Short mmCIF file of N, CA and C in Angstrom, two decimals:
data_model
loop_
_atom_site.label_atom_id
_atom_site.label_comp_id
_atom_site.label_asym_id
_atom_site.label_seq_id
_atom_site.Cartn_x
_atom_site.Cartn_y
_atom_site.Cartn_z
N UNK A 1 -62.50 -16.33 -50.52
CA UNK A 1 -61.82 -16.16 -49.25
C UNK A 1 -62.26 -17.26 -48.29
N UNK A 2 -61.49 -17.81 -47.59
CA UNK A 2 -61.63 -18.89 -46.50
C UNK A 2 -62.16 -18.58 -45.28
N UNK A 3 -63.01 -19.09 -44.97
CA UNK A 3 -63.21 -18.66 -43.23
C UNK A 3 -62.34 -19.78 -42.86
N UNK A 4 -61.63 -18.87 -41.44
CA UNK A 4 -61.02 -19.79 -40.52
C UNK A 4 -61.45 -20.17 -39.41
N UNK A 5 -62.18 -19.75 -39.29
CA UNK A 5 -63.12 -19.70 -37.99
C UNK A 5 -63.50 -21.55 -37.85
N UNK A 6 -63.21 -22.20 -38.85
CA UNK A 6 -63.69 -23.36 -39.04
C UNK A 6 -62.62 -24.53 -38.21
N UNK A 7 -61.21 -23.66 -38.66
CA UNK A 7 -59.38 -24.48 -38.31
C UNK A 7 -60.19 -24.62 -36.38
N UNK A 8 -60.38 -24.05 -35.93
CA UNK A 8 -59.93 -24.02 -34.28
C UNK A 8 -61.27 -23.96 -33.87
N UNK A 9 -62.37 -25.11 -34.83
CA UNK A 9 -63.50 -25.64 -34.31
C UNK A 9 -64.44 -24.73 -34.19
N UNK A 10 -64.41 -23.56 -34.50
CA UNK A 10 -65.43 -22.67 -34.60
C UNK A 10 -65.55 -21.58 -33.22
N UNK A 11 -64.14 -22.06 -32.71
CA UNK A 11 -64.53 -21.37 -31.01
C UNK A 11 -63.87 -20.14 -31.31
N UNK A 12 -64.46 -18.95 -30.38
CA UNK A 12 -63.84 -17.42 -30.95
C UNK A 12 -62.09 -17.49 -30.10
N UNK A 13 -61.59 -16.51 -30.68
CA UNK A 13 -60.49 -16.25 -30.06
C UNK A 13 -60.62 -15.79 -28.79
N UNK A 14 -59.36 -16.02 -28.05
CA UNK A 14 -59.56 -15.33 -26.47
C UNK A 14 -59.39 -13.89 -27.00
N UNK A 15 -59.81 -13.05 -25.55
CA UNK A 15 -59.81 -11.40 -26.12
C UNK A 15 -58.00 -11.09 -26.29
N UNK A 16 -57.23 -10.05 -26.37
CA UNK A 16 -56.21 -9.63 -26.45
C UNK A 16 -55.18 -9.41 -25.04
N UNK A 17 -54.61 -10.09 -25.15
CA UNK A 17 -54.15 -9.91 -23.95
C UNK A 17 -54.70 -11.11 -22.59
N UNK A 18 -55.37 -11.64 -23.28
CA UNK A 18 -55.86 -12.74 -21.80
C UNK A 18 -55.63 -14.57 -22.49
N UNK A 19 -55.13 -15.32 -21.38
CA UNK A 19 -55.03 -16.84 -21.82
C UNK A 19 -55.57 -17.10 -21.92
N UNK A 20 -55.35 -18.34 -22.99
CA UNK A 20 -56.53 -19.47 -22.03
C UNK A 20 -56.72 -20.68 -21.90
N UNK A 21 -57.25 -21.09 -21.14
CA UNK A 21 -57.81 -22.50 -20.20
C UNK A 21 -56.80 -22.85 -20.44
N UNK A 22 -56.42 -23.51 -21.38
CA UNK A 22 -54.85 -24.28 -21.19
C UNK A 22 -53.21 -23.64 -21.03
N UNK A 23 -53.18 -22.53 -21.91
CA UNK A 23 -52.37 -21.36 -21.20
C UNK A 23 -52.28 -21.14 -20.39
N UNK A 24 -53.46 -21.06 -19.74
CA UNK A 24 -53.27 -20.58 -17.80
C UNK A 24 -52.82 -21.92 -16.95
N UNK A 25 -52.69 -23.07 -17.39
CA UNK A 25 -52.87 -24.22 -16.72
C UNK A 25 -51.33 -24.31 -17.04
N UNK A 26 -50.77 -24.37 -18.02
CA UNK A 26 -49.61 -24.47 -18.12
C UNK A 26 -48.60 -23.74 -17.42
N UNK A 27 -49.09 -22.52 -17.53
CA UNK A 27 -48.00 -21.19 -16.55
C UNK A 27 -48.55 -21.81 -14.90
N UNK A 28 -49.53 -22.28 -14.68
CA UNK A 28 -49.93 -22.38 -13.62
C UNK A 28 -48.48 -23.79 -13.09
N UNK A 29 -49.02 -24.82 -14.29
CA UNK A 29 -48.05 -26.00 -13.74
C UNK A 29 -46.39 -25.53 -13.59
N UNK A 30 -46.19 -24.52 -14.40
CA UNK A 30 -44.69 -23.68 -14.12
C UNK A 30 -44.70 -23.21 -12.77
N UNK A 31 -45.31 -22.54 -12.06
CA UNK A 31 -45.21 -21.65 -11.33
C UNK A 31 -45.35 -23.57 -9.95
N UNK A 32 -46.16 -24.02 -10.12
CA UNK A 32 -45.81 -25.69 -9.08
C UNK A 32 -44.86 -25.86 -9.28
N UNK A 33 -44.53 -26.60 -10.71
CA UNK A 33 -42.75 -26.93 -10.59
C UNK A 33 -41.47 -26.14 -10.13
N UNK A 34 -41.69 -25.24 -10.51
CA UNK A 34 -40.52 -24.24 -9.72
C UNK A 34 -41.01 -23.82 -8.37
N UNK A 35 -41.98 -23.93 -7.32
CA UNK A 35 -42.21 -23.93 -6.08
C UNK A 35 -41.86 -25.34 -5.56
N UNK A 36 -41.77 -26.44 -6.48
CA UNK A 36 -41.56 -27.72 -5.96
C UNK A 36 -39.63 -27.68 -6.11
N UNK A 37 -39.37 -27.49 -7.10
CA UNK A 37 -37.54 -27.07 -6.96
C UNK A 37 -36.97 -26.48 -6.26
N UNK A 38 -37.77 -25.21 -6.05
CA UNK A 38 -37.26 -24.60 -4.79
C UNK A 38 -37.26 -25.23 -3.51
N UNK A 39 -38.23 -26.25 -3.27
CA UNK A 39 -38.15 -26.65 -2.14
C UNK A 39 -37.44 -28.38 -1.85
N UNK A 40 -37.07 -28.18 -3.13
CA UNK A 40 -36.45 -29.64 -2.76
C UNK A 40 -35.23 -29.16 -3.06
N UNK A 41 -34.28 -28.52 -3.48
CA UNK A 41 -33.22 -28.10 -4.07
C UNK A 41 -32.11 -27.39 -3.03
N UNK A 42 -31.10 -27.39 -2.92
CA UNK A 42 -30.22 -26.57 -1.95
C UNK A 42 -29.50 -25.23 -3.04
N UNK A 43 -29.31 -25.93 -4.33
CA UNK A 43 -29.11 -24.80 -5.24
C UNK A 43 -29.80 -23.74 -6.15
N UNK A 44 -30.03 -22.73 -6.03
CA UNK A 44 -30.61 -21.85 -7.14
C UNK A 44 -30.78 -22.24 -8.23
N UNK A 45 -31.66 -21.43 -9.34
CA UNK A 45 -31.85 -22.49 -10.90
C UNK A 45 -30.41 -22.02 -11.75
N UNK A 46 -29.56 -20.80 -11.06
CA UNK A 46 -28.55 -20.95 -12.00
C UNK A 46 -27.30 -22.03 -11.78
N UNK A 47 -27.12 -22.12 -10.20
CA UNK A 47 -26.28 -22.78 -9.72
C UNK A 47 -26.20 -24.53 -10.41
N UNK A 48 -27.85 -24.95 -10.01
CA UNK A 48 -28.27 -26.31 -11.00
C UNK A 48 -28.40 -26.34 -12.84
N UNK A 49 -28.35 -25.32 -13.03
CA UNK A 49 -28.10 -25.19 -14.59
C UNK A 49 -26.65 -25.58 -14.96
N UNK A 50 -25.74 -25.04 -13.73
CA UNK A 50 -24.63 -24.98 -14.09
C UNK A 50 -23.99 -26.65 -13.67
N UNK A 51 -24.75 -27.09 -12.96
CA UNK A 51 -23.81 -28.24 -12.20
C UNK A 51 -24.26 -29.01 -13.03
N UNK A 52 -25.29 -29.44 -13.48
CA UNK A 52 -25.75 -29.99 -14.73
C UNK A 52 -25.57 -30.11 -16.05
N UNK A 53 -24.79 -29.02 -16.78
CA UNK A 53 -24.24 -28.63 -17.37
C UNK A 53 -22.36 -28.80 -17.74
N UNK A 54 -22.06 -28.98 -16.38
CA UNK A 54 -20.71 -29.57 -16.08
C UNK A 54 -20.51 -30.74 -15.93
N UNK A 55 -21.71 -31.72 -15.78
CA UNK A 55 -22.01 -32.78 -15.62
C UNK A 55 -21.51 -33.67 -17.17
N UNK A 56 -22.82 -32.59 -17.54
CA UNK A 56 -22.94 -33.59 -18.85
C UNK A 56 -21.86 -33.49 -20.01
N UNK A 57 -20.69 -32.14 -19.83
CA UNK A 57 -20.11 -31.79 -20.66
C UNK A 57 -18.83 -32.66 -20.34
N UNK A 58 -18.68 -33.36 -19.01
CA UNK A 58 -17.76 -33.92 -18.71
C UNK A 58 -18.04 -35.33 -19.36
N UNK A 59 -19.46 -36.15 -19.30
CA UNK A 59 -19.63 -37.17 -19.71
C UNK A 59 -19.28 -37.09 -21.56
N UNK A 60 -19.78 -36.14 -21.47
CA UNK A 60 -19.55 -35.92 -22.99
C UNK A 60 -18.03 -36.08 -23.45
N UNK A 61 -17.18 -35.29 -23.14
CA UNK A 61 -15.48 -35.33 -23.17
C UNK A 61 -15.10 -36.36 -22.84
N UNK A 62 -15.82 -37.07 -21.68
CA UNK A 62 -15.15 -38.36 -21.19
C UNK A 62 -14.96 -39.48 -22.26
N UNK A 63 -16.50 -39.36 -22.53
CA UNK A 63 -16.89 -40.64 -23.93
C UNK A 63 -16.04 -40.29 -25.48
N UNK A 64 -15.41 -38.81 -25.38
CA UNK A 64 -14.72 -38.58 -26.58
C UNK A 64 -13.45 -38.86 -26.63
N UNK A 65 -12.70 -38.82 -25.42
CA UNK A 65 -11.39 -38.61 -25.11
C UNK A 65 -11.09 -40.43 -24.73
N UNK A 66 -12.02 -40.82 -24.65
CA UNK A 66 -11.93 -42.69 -24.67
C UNK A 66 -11.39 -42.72 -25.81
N UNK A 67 -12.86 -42.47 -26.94
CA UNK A 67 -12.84 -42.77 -28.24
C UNK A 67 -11.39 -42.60 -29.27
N UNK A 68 -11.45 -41.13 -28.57
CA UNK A 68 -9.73 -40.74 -29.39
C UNK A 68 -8.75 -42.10 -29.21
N UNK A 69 -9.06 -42.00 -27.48
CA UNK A 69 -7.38 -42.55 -27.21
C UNK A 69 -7.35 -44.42 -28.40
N UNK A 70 -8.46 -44.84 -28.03
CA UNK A 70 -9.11 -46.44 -28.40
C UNK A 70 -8.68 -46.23 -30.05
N UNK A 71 -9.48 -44.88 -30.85
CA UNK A 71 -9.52 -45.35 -32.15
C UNK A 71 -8.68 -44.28 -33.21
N UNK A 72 -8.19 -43.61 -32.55
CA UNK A 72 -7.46 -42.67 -33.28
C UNK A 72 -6.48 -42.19 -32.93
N UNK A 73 -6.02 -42.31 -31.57
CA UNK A 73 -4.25 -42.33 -31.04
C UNK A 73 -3.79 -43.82 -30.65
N UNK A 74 -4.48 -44.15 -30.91
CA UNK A 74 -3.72 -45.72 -29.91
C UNK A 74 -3.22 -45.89 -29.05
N UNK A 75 -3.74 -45.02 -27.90
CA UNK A 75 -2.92 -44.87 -26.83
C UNK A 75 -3.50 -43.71 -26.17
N UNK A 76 -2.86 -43.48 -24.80
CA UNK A 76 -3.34 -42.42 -24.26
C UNK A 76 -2.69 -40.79 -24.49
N UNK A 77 -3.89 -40.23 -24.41
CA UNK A 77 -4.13 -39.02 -24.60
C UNK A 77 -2.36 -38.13 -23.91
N UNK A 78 -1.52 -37.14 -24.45
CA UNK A 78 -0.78 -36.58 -23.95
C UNK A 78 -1.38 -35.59 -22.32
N UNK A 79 -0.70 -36.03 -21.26
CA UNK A 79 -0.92 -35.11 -20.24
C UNK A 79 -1.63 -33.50 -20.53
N UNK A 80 -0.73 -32.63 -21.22
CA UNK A 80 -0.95 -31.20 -21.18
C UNK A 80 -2.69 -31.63 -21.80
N UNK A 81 -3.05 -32.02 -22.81
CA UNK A 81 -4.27 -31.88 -23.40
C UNK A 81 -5.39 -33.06 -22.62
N UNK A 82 -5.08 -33.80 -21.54
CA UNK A 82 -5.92 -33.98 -20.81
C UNK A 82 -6.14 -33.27 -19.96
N UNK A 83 -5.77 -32.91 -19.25
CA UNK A 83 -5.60 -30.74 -18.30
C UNK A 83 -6.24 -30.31 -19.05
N UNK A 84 -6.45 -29.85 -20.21
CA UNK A 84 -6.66 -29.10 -21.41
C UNK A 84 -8.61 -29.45 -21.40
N UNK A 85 -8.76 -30.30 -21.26
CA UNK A 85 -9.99 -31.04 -21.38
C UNK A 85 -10.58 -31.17 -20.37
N UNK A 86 -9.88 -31.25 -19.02
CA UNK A 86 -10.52 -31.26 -17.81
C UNK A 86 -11.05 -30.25 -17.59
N UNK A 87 -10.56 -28.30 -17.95
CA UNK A 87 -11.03 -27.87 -18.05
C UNK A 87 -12.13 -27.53 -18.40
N UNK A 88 -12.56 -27.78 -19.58
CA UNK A 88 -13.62 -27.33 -20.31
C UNK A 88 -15.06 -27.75 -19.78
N UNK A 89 -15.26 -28.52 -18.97
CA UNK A 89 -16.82 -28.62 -17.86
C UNK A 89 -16.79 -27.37 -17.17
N UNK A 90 -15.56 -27.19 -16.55
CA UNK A 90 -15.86 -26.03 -15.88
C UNK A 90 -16.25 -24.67 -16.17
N UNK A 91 -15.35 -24.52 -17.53
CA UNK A 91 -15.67 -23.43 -18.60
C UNK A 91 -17.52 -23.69 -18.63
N UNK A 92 -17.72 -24.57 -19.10
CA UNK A 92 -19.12 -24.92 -19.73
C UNK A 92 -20.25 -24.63 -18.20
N UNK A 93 -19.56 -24.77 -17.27
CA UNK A 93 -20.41 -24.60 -16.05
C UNK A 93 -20.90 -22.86 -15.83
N UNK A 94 -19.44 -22.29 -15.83
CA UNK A 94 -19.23 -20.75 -15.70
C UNK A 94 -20.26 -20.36 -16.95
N UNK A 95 -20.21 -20.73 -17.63
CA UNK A 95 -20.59 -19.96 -19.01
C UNK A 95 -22.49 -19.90 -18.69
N UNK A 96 -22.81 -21.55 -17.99
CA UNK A 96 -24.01 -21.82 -18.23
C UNK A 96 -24.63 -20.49 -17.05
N UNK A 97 -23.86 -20.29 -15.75
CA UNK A 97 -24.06 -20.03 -14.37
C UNK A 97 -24.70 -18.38 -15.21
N UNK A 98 -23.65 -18.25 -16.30
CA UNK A 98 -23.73 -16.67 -16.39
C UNK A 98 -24.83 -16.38 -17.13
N UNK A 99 -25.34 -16.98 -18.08
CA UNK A 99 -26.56 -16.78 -18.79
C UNK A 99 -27.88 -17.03 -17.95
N UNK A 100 -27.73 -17.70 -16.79
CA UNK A 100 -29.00 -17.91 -16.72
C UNK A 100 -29.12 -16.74 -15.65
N UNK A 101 -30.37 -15.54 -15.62
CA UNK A 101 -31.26 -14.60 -15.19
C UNK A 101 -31.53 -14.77 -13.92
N UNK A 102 -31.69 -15.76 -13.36
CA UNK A 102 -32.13 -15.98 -11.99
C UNK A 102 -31.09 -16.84 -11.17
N UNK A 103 -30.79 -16.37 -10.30
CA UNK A 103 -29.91 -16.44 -9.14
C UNK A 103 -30.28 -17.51 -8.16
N UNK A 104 -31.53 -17.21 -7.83
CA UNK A 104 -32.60 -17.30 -7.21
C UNK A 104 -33.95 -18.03 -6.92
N UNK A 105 -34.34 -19.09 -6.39
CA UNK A 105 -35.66 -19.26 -6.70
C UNK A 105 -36.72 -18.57 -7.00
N UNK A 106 -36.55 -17.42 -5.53
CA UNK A 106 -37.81 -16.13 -5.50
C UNK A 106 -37.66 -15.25 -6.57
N UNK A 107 -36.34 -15.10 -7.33
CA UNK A 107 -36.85 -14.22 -8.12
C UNK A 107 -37.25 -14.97 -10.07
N UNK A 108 -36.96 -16.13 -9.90
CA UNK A 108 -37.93 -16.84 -11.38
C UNK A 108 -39.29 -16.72 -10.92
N UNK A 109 -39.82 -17.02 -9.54
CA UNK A 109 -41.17 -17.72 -9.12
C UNK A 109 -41.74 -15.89 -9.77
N UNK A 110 -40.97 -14.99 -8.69
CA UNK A 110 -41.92 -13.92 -8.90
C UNK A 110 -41.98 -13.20 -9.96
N UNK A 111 -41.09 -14.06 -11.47
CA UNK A 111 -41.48 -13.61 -12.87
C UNK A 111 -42.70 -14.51 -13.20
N UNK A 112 -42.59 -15.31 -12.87
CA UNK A 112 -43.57 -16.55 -13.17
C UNK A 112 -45.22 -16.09 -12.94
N UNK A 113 -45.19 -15.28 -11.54
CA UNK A 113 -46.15 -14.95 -11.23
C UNK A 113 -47.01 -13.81 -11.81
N UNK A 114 -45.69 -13.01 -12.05
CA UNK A 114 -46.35 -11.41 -12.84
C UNK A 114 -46.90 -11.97 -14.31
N UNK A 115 -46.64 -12.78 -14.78
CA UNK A 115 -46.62 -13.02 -15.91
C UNK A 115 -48.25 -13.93 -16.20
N UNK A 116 -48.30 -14.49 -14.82
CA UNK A 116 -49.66 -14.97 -15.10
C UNK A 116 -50.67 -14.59 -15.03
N UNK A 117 -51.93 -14.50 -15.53
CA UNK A 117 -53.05 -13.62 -15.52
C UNK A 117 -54.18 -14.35 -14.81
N UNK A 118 -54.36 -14.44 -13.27
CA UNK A 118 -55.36 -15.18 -12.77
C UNK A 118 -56.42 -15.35 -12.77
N UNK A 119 -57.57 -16.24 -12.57
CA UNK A 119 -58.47 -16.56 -13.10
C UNK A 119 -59.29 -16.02 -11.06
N UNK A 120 -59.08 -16.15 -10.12
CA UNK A 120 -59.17 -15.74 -8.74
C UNK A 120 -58.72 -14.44 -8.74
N UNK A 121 -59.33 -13.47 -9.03
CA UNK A 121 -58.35 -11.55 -8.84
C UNK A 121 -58.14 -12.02 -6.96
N UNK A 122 -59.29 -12.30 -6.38
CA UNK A 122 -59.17 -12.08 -5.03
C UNK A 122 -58.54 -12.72 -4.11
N UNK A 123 -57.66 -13.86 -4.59
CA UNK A 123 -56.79 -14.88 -4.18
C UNK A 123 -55.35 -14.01 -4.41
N UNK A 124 -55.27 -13.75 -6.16
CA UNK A 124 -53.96 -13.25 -6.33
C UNK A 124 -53.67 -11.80 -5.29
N UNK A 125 -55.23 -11.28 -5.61
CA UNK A 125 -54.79 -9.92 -4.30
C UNK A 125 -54.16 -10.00 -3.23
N UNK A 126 -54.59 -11.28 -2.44
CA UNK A 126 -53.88 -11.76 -1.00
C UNK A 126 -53.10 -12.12 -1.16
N UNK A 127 -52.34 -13.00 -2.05
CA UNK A 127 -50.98 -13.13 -1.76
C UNK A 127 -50.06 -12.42 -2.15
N UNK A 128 -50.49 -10.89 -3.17
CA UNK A 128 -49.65 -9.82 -2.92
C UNK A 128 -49.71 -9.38 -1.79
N UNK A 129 -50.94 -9.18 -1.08
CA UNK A 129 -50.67 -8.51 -0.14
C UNK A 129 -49.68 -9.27 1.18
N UNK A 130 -49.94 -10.61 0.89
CA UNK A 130 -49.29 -10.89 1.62
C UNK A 130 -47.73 -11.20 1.81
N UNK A 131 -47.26 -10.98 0.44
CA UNK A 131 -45.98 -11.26 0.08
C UNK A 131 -44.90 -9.65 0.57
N UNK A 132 -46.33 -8.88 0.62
CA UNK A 132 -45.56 -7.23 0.86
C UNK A 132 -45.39 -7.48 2.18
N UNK A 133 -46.46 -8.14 2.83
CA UNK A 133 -46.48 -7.87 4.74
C UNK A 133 -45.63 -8.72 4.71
N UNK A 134 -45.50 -9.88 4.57
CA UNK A 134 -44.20 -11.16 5.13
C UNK A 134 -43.19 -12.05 3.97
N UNK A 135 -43.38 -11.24 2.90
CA UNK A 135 -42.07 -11.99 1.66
C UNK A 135 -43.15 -13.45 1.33
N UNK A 136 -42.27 -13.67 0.18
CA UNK A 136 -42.68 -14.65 -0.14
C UNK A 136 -42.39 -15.93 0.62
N UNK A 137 -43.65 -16.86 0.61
CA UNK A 137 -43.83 -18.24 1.95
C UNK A 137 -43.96 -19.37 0.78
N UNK A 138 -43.78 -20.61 1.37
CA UNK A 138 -44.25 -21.64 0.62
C UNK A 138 -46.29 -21.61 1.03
N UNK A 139 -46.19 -21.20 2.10
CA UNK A 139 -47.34 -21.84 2.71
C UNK A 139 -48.14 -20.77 1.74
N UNK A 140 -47.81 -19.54 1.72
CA UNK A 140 -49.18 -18.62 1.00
C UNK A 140 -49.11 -18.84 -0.34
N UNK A 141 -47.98 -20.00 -1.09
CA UNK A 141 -48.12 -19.78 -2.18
C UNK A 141 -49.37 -21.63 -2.65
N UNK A 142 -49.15 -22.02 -1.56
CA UNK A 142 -49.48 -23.22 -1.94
C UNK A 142 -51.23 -22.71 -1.72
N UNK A 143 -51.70 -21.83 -0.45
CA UNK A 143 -52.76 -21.64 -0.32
C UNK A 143 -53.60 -20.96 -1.55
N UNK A 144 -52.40 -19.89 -2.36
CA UNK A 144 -53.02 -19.35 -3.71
C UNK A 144 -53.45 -20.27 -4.90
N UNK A 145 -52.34 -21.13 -4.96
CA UNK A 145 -52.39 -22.23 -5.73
C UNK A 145 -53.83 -23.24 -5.79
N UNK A 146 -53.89 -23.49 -4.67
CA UNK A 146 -55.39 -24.27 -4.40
C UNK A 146 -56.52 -23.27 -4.48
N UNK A 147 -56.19 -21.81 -4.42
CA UNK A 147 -57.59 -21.08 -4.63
C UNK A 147 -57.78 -21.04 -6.44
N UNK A 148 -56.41 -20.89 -6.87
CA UNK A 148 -56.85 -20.59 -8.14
C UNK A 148 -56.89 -21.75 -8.52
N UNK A 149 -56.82 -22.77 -8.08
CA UNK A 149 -57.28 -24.36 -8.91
C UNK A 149 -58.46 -24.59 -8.70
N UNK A 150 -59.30 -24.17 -8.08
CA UNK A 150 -60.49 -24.12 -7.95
C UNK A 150 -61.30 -23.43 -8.32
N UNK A 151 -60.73 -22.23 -9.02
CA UNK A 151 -61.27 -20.99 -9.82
C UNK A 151 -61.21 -21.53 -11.16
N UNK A 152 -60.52 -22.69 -11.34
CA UNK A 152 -60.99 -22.76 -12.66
C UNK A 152 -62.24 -23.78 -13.03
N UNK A 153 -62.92 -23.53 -14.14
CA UNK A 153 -64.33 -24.50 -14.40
C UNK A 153 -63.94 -25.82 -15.06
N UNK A 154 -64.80 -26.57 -13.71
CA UNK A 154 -64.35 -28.71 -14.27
C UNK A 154 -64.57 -28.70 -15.42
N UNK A 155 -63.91 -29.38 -16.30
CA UNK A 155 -64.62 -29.97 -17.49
C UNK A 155 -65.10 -31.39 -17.61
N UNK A 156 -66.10 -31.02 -18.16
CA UNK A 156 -66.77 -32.47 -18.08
C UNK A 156 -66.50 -34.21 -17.93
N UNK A 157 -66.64 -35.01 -17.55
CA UNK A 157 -66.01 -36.04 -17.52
C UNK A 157 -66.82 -37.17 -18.52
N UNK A 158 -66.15 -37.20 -19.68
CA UNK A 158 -66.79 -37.67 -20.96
C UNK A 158 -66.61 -38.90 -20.81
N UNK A 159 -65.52 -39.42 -20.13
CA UNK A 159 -65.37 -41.21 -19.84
C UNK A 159 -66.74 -41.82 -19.08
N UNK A 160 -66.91 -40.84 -17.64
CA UNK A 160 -67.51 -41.20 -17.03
C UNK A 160 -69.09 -41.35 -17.92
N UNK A 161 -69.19 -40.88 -18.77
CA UNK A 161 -70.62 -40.99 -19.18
C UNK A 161 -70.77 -42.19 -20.47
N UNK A 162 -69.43 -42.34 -21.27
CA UNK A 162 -68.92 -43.23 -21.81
C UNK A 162 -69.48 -44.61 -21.20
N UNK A 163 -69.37 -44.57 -19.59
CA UNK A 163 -69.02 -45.46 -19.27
C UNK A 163 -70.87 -45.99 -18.91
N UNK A 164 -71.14 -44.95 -18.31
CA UNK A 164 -72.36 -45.00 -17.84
C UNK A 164 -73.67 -45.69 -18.94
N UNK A 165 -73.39 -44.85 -19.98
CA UNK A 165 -74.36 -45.24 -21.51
C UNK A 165 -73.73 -46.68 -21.80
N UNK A 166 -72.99 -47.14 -21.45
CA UNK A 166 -72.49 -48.63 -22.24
C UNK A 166 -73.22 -49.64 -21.72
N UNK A 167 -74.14 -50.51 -22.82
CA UNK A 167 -75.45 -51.58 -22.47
C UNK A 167 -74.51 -52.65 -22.58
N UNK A 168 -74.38 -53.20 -21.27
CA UNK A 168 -73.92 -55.12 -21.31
C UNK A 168 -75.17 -56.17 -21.32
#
C-alpha cells in the first residue's frame, strides 16, 4: 500500500470543512474583483453577461455572414435571412441575461461572502453587524477586506534571503 502523505509534501490535510491559505486567498481575490465591478460598472453581472454576450455573438455572425457572402454565395446574403441573423445576438443576449443568478451586484458579493470562511471571526462579525444596521457599503467592505488581509500569516520572503546569502 502507498502512503500518500508523500504526493502533497507531507503536509496534513486541512480539517473538513475549512480552506486553505490559498483557497481563502482566492475567494478572497473574488469577493475584490466583484467589489471592484461593482464599482466601476453601471450594469449588474447579468445585464454585462448579456451585453457581452451580444457583442461577441454579433462579431461572430458578422465574420460568418462575410464569409458566406465572399465564399459560398457570391454575393450578398438575401434580405429576409440577414433580419434572420440580426436577430440572433439578441436571442443570445436574452438567453445569457436569463441564466445568470444575480441581478445584482449585492446579491453575488453577498454569496461570495457567506461562502467564505474568515480567517478575522471579529472583523467578519462587524461587518455583519454592520451590513444589518446600514446595508451593504463599499467603505465597510473595503475596511473588512484590509482586516482580513492582515489576518492572514506573511510568508516568508525567500528572494530576499536569496539575495542577502549571495557572496560577490
Amino acid at each position: 500500500m502507498r502512503d500518500f502523505t508523500l504526493i502533497n509534501g507531507g503536509q496534513p490535510e486541512p480539517p473538513a470543512g475549512k480552506d486553505t491559505r490559498s483557497a481563502r486567498l482566492k475567494k478572497l481575490r473574488a469577493i475584490e474583483a466583484h467589489l471592484s465591478m461593482a464599482r466601476r460598472s453601471n450594469l449588474g453581472p447579468a445585464a454585462g453577461k448579456a451585453l457581452t454576450t451580444a457583442v461577441a455573438t454579433g462579431i461572430l455572425l458578422l465574420g460568418a455572414s462575410s464569409a458566406a457572402e465572399n465564399y459560398l454565395l457570391h454575393g450578398p446574403i438575401p434580405s429576409p435571412i440577414t433580419w434572420g441573423i440580426a436577430v440572433i445576438p439578441l436571442l443570445a443576449a436574452v438567453y445569457a441575461y436569463r441564466r445568470e443568478p444575480y441581478k445584482e451586484w449585492t446579491a453575488k458579493i453577498y454569496e461570495l461572502l457567506t461562502e467564505y470562511d474568515p480567517m478575522n471571526k471579529e472583523a467578519y462579525a462587524s461587518l455583519q453587524h454592520d451590513v444589518r444596521e446600514n446595508g451593504l457599503s463599499y467603505y465597510a467592505l473595503v475596511t473588512w477586506l484590509s482586516a482580513e488581509r492582515a489576518a492572514f500569516p506573511s510568508t516568508p520572503d525567500r528572494t530576499k534571503d536569496q539575495f542577502l546569502k549571495k557572496r560577490v
